[in-house]
Short mmCIF file of C-alpha atoms in Angstrom, two decimals:
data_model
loop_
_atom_site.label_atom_id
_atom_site.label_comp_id
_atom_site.label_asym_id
_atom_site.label_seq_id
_atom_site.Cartn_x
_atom_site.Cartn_y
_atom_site.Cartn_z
CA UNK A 1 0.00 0.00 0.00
CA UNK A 2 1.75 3.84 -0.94
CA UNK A 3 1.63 6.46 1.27
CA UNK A 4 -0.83 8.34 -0.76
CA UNK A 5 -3.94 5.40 -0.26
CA UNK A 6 -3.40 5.31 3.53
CA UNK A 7 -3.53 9.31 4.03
CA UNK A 8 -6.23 9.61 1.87
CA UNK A 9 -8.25 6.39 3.65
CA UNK A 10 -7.11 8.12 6.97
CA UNK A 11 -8.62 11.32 6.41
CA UNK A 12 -11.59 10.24 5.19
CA UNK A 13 -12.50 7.68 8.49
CA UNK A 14 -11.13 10.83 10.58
CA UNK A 15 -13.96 12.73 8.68
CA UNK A 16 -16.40 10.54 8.97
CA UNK A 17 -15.81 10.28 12.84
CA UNK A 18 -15.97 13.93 13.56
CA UNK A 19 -19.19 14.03 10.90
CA UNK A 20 -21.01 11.31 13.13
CA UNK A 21 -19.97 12.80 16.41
CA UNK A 22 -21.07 16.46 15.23
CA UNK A 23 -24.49 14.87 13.99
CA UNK A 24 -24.94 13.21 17.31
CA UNK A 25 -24.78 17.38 18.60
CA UNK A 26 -27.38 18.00 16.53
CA UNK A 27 -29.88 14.72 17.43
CA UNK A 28 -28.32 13.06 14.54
CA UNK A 29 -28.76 9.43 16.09
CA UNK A 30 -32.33 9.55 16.39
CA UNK A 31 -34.69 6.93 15.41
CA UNK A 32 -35.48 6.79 11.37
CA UNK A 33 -39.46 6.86 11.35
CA UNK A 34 -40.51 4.49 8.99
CA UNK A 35 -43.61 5.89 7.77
CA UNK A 36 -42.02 8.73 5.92
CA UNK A 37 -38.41 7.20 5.22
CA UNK A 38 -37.34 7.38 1.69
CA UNK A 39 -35.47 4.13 0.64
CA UNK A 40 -33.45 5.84 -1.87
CA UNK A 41 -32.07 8.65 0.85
CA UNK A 42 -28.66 7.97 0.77
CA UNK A 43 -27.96 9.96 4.03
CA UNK A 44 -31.58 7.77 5.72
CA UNK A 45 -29.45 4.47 4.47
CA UNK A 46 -26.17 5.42 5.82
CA UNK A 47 -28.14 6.14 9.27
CA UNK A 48 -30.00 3.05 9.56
CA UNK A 49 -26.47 0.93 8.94
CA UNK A 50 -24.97 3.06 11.49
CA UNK A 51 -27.73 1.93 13.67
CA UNK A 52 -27.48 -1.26 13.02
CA UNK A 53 -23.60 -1.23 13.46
CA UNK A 54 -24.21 0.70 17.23
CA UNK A 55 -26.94 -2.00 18.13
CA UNK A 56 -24.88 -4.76 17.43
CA UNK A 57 -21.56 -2.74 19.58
CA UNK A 58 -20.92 -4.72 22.99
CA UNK A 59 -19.41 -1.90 24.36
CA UNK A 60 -16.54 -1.63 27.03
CA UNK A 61 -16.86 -3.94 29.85
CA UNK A 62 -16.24 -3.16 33.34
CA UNK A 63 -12.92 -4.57 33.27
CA UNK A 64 -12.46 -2.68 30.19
CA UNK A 65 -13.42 0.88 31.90
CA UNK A 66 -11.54 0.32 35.00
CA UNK A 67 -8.55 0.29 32.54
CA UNK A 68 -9.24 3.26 31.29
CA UNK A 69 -6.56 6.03 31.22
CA UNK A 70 -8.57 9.22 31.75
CA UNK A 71 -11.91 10.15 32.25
CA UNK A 72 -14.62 8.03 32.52
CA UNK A 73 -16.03 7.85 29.04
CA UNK A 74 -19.26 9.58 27.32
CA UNK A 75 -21.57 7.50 25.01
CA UNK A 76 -20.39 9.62 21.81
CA UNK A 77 -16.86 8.09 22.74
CA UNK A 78 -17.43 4.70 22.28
CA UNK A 79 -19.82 5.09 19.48
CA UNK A 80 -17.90 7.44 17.18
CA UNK A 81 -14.40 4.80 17.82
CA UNK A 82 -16.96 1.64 16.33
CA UNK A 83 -18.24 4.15 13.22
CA UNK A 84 -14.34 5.32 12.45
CA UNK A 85 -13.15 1.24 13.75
CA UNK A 86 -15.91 0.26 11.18
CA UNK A 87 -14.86 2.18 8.22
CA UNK A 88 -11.01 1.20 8.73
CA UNK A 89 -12.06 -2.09 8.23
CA UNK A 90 -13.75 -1.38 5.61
CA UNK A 91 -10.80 0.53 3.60
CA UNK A 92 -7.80 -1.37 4.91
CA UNK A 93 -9.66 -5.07 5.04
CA UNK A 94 -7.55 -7.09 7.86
CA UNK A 95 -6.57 -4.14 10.00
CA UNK A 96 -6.32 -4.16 13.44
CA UNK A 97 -7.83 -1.13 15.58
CA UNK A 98 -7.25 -0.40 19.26
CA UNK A 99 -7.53 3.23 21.35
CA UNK A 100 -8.77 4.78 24.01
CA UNK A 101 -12.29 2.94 23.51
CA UNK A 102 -10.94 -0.22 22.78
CA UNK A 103 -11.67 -3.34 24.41
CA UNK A 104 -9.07 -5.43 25.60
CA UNK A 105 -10.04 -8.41 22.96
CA UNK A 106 -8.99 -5.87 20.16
CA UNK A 107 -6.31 -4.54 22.04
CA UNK A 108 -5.26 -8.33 22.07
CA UNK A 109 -5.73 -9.33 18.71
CA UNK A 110 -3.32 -6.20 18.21
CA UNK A 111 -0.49 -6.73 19.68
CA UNK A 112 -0.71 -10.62 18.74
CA UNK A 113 -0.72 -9.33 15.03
CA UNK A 114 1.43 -11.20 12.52
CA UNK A 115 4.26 -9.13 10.69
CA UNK A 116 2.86 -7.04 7.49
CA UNK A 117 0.07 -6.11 9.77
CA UNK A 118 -2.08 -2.06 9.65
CA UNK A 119 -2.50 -1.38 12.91
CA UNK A 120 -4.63 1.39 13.91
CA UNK A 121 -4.54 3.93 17.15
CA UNK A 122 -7.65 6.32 17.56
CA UNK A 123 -8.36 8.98 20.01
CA UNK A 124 -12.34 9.33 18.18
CA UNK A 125 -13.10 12.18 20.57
CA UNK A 126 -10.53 13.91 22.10
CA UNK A 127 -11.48 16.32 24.35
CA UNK A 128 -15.16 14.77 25.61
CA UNK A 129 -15.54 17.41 27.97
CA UNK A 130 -14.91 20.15 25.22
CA UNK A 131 -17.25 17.77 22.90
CA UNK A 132 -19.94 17.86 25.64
CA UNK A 133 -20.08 20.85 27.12
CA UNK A 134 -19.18 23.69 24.61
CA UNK A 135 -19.51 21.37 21.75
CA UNK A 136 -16.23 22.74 20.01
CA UNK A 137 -12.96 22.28 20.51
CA UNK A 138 -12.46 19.00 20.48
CA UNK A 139 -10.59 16.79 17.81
CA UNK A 140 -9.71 13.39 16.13
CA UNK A 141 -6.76 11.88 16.38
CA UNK A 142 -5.17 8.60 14.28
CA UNK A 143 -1.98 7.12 14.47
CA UNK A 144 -1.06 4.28 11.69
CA UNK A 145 1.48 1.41 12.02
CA UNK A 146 3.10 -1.04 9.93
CA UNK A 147 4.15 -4.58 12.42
CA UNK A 148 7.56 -5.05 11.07
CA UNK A 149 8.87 -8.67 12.80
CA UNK A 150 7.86 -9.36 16.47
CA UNK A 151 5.73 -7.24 18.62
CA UNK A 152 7.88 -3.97 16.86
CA UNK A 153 6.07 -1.82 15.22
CA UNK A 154 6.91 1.78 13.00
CA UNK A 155 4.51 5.03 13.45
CA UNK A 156 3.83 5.41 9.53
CA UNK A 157 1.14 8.66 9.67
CA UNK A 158 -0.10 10.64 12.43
CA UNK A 159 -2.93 13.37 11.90
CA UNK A 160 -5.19 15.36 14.45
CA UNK A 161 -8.15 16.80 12.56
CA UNK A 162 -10.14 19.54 14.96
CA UNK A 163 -13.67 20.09 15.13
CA UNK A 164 -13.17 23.87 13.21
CA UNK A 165 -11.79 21.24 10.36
CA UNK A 166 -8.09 21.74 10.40
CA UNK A 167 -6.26 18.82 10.14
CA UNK A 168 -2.04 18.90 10.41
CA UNK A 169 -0.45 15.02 9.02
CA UNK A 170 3.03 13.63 9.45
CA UNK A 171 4.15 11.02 7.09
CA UNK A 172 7.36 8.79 7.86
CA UNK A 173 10.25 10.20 5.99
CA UNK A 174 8.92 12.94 4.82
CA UNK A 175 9.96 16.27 5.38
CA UNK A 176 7.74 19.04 7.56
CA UNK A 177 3.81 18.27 7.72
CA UNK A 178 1.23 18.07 5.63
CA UNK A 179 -1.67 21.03 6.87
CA UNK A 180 -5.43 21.98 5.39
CA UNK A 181 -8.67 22.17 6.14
CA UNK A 182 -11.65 19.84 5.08
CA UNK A 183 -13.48 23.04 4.38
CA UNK A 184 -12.00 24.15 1.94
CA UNK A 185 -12.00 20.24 -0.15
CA UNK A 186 -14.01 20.58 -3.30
CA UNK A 187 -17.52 19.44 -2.26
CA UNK A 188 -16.50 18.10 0.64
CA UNK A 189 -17.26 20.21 3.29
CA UNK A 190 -16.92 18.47 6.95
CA UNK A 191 -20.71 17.07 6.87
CA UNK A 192 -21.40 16.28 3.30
CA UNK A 193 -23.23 12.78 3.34
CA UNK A 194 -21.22 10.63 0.65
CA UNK A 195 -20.73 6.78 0.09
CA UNK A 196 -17.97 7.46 -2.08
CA UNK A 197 -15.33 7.65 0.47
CA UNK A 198 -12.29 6.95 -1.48
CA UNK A 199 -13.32 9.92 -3.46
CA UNK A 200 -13.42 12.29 -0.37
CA UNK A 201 -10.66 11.33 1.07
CA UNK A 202 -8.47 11.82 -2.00
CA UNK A 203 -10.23 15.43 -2.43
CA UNK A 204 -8.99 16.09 1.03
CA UNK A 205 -5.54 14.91 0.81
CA UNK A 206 -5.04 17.07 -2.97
CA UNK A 207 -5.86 20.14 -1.05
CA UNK A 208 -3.50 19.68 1.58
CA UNK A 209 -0.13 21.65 1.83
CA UNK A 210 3.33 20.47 2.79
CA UNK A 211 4.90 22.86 5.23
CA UNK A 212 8.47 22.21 6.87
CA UNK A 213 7.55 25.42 9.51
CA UNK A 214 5.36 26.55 11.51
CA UNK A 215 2.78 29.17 10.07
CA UNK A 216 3.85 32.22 11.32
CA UNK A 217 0.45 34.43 11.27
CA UNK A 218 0.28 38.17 11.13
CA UNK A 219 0.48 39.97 14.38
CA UNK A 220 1.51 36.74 16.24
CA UNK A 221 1.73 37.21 19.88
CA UNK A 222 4.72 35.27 22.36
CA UNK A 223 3.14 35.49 25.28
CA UNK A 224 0.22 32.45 24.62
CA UNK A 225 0.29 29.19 26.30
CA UNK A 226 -1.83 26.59 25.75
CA UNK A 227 -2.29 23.80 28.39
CA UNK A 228 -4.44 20.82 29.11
CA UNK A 229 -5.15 21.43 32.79
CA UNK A 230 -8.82 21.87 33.49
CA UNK A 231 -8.52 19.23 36.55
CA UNK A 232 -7.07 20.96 40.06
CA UNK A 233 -4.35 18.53 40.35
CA UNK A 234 -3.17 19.86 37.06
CA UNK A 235 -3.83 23.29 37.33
CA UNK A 236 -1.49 23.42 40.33
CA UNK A 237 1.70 22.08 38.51
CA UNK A 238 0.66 25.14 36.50
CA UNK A 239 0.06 27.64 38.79
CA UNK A 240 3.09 29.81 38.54
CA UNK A 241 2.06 30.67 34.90
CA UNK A 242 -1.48 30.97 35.88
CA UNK A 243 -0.50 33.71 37.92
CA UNK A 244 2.20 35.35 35.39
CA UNK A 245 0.25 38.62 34.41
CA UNK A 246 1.92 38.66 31.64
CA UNK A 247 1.34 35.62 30.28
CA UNK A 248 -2.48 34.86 28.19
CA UNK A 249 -2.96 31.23 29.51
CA UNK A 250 -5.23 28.93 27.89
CA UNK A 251 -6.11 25.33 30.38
CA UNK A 252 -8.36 23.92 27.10
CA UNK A 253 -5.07 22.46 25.87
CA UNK A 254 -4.21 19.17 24.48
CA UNK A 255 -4.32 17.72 20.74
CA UNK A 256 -7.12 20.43 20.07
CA UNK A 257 -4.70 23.27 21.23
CA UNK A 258 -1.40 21.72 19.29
CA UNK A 259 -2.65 22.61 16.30
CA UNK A 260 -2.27 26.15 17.08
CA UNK A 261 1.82 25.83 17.18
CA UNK A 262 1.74 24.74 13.60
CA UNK A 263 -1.27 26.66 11.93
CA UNK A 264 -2.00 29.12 14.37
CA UNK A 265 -0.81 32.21 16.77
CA UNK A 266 -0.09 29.66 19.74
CA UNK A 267 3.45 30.50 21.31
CA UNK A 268 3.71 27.28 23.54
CA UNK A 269 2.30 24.49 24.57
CA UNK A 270 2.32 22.94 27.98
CA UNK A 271 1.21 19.06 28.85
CA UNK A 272 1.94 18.68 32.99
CA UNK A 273 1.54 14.86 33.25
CA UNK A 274 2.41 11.82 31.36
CA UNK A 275 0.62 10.96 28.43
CA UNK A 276 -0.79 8.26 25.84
CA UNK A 277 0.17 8.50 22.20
CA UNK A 278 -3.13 8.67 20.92
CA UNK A 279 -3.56 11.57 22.98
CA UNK A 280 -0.55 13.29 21.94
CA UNK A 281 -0.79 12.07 18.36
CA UNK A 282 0.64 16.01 17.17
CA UNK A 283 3.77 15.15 18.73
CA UNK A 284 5.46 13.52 15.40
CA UNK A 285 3.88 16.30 13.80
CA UNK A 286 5.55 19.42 16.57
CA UNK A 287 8.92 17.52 16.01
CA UNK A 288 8.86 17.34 11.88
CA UNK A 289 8.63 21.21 11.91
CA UNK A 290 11.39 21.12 13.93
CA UNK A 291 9.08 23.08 17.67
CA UNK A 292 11.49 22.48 20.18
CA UNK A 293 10.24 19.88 22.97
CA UNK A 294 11.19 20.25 26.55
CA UNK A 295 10.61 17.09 28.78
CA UNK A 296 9.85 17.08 32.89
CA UNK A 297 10.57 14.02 34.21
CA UNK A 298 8.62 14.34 37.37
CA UNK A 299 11.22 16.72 38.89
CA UNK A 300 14.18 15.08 37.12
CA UNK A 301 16.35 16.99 34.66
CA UNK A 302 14.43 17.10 31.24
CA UNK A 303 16.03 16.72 28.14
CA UNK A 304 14.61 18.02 24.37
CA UNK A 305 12.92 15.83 21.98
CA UNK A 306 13.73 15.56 18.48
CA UNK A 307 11.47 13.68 15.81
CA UNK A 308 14.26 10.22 16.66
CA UNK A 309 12.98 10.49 20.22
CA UNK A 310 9.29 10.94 19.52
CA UNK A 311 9.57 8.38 17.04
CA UNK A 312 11.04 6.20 20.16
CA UNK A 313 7.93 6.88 22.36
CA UNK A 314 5.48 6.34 19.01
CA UNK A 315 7.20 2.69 17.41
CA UNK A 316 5.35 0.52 19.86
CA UNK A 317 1.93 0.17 20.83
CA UNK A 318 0.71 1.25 24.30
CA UNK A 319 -2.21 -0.46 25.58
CA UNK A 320 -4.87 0.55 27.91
CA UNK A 321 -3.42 -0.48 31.24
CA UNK A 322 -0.15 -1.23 30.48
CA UNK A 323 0.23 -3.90 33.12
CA UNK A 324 -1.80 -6.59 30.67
CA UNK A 325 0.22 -5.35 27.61
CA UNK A 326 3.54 -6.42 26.12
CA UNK A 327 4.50 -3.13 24.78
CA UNK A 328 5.24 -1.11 27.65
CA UNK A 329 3.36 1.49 29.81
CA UNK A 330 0.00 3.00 28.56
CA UNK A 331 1.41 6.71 29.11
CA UNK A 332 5.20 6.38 27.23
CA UNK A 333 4.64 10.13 26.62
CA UNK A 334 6.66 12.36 29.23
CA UNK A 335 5.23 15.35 30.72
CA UNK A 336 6.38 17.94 28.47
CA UNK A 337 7.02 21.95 26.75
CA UNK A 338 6.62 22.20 23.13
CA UNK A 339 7.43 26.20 21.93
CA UNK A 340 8.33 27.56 18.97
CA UNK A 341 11.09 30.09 20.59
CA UNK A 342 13.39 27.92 23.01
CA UNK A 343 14.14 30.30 25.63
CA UNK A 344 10.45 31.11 26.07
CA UNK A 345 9.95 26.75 26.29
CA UNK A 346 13.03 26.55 28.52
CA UNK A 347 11.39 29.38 30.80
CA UNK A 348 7.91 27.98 31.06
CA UNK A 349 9.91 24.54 31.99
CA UNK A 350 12.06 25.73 34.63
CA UNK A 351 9.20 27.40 36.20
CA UNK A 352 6.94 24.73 36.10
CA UNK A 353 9.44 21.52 37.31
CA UNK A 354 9.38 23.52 40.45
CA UNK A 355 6.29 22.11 41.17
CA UNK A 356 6.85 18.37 40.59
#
């Protein structure tokens, strides 16, 4: 399979997720009333499979939510990872996919995958609380790997697609990022009902642009930090820049934020604890464009990440609850600074470590 087919497949399931979950915003998963249903409604077809496909979904077990990483999961979490699971397996026949709303059979079946295997990561909804309560913000996030010989594995694509549209892609050995927005796709606005998939995912992935920087914007401000830190625990690591008058602090952070550093006016971003992959799918993405990375070790000295030490974090799989897995921890991701000036990164660092 080229690099082109699994971008363009990738896009279009990460569309389709963030389609589903922004129809379920709008009452989108309501009953079809048979009395007045048109057979030949393409978009009244497409419902009742997805239906069908979220009737038939087992859902996480208990064991499977007392595994899980963060916050207890909403409904539209779990639905919107069987739609996009459902349509992987649908464009890549054979794949495995695992997440943060996978069960523990799939997360199984994953990392017991023979070599030659496509092996899919998904964050559907990241940002629930975002999703839920402001119902923006939020985005999707999909990592793709190639099983090489044993249980190793090699990050081939990474892309975080936001709920505004944007969408920022890294592709292994390529230079800089691939950045758009589904918007702007030829008839295929973020919404548009379509069973031609292949088609709107290619339409997508022509319109993208291959950047090897950051886009610096007009009247771009260094004093911006973005941070995922709505929880207290969090927000006190923080609290020195919190109360930095100087500083225009953001807690909505996260994969949502990120995209901000490469497309947007964002200065820095901070994550204060550990972290999945999935959840910090922009990381491959930060390093390609070359945003220096800061680590915090829990108090230890940090070091900075290049894209060969993301990569290192990325090339494995990291299962919910990392004590059943074979492939390390569930959070590989250090606590970490990502800034595009590395004094200002260094600075936010050394004031925050103080709080470990």
């Amino acid at each position: 399979m080229d690099r082109v087919t699994l971008r363009d497949g990738c896009l279009d399931v990460m569309v389709e997720g963030l389609t589903f979950a922004n129809g379920l915003l709008l009452g989108g998963n309501d009953v079809i009333d048979a009395e007045t249903w048109d057979s030949s409604d393409i978009q009244h077809r497409k419902a009742l499979r997805r239906l069908a496909l979220l009737a038939e979904d087992v859902g996480l077990s208990d064991a499977d939510l007392g595994r899980h990483p963060g916050h207890e999961p909403i409904p539209a979490d779990r639905d919107t990872h069987v739609v996009m699971q459902h349509r992987l397996r649908i464009l890549f026949p054979g794949c495995y996919v695992v997440g943060e709303e996978a069960t523990e059979h799939d997360w199984w079946a994953a990392i017991g995958s023979p070599p030659g295997s496509l092996i899919f990561s998904i964050d559907a909804l990241d940002g629930s609380t975002l999703y839920e309560s402001f119902t923006f913000g939020y985005a999707c996030n999909l990592l793709a790997y190639r099983r090489v010989k044993g249980n190793e594995n090699l990050l081939m694509f990474a892309a975080v697609m936001n709920s505004s549209g944007f969408v920022a892609c890294y592709q292994r050995d390529e230079q800089g990022a691939l950045v758009g927005n589904v918007y702007t796709a030829t008839d295929i606005a973020l919404g548009t009902d379509t069973d031609d998939s292949a088609a709107r995912g290619a339409a997508i992935g022509k319109r993208l642009v291959s950047i090897t920087d950051p886009v610096v914007l007009d009247g771009f401000r260094a004093d911006t930090v973005a941070t995922n830190a709505s929880d207290p625990a969090r927000r006190r690591v923080i609290a020195p820049l919190l109360a930095d008058k100087d500083l225009y602090v953001s807690t909505l952070g996260g994969a949502p934020a990120a995209l901000g550093l490469v497309l947007g006016g964002l200065a820095a971003l901070v994550c204060p604890r550990a972290q999945t992959t999935y959840d910090t799918a922009y990381l491959p993405i930060l390093a390609s464009l070359g945003i220096t990375i800061y680590t915090m070790h829990e108090g230890k000295e940090g070091f900075t990440l290049g894209l060969k030490e993301v990569l290192g974090f990325f090339d494995h799989l990291a299962g919910v609850g990392g004590a059943w897995t074979t492939e390390g921890v569930t959070k590989p991701v250090p606590a970490f600074v990502a800034a595009r000036n590395p004094q200002f990164g260094a600075e936010l660092r050394r004031r925050i470590i103080e709080q470990y």
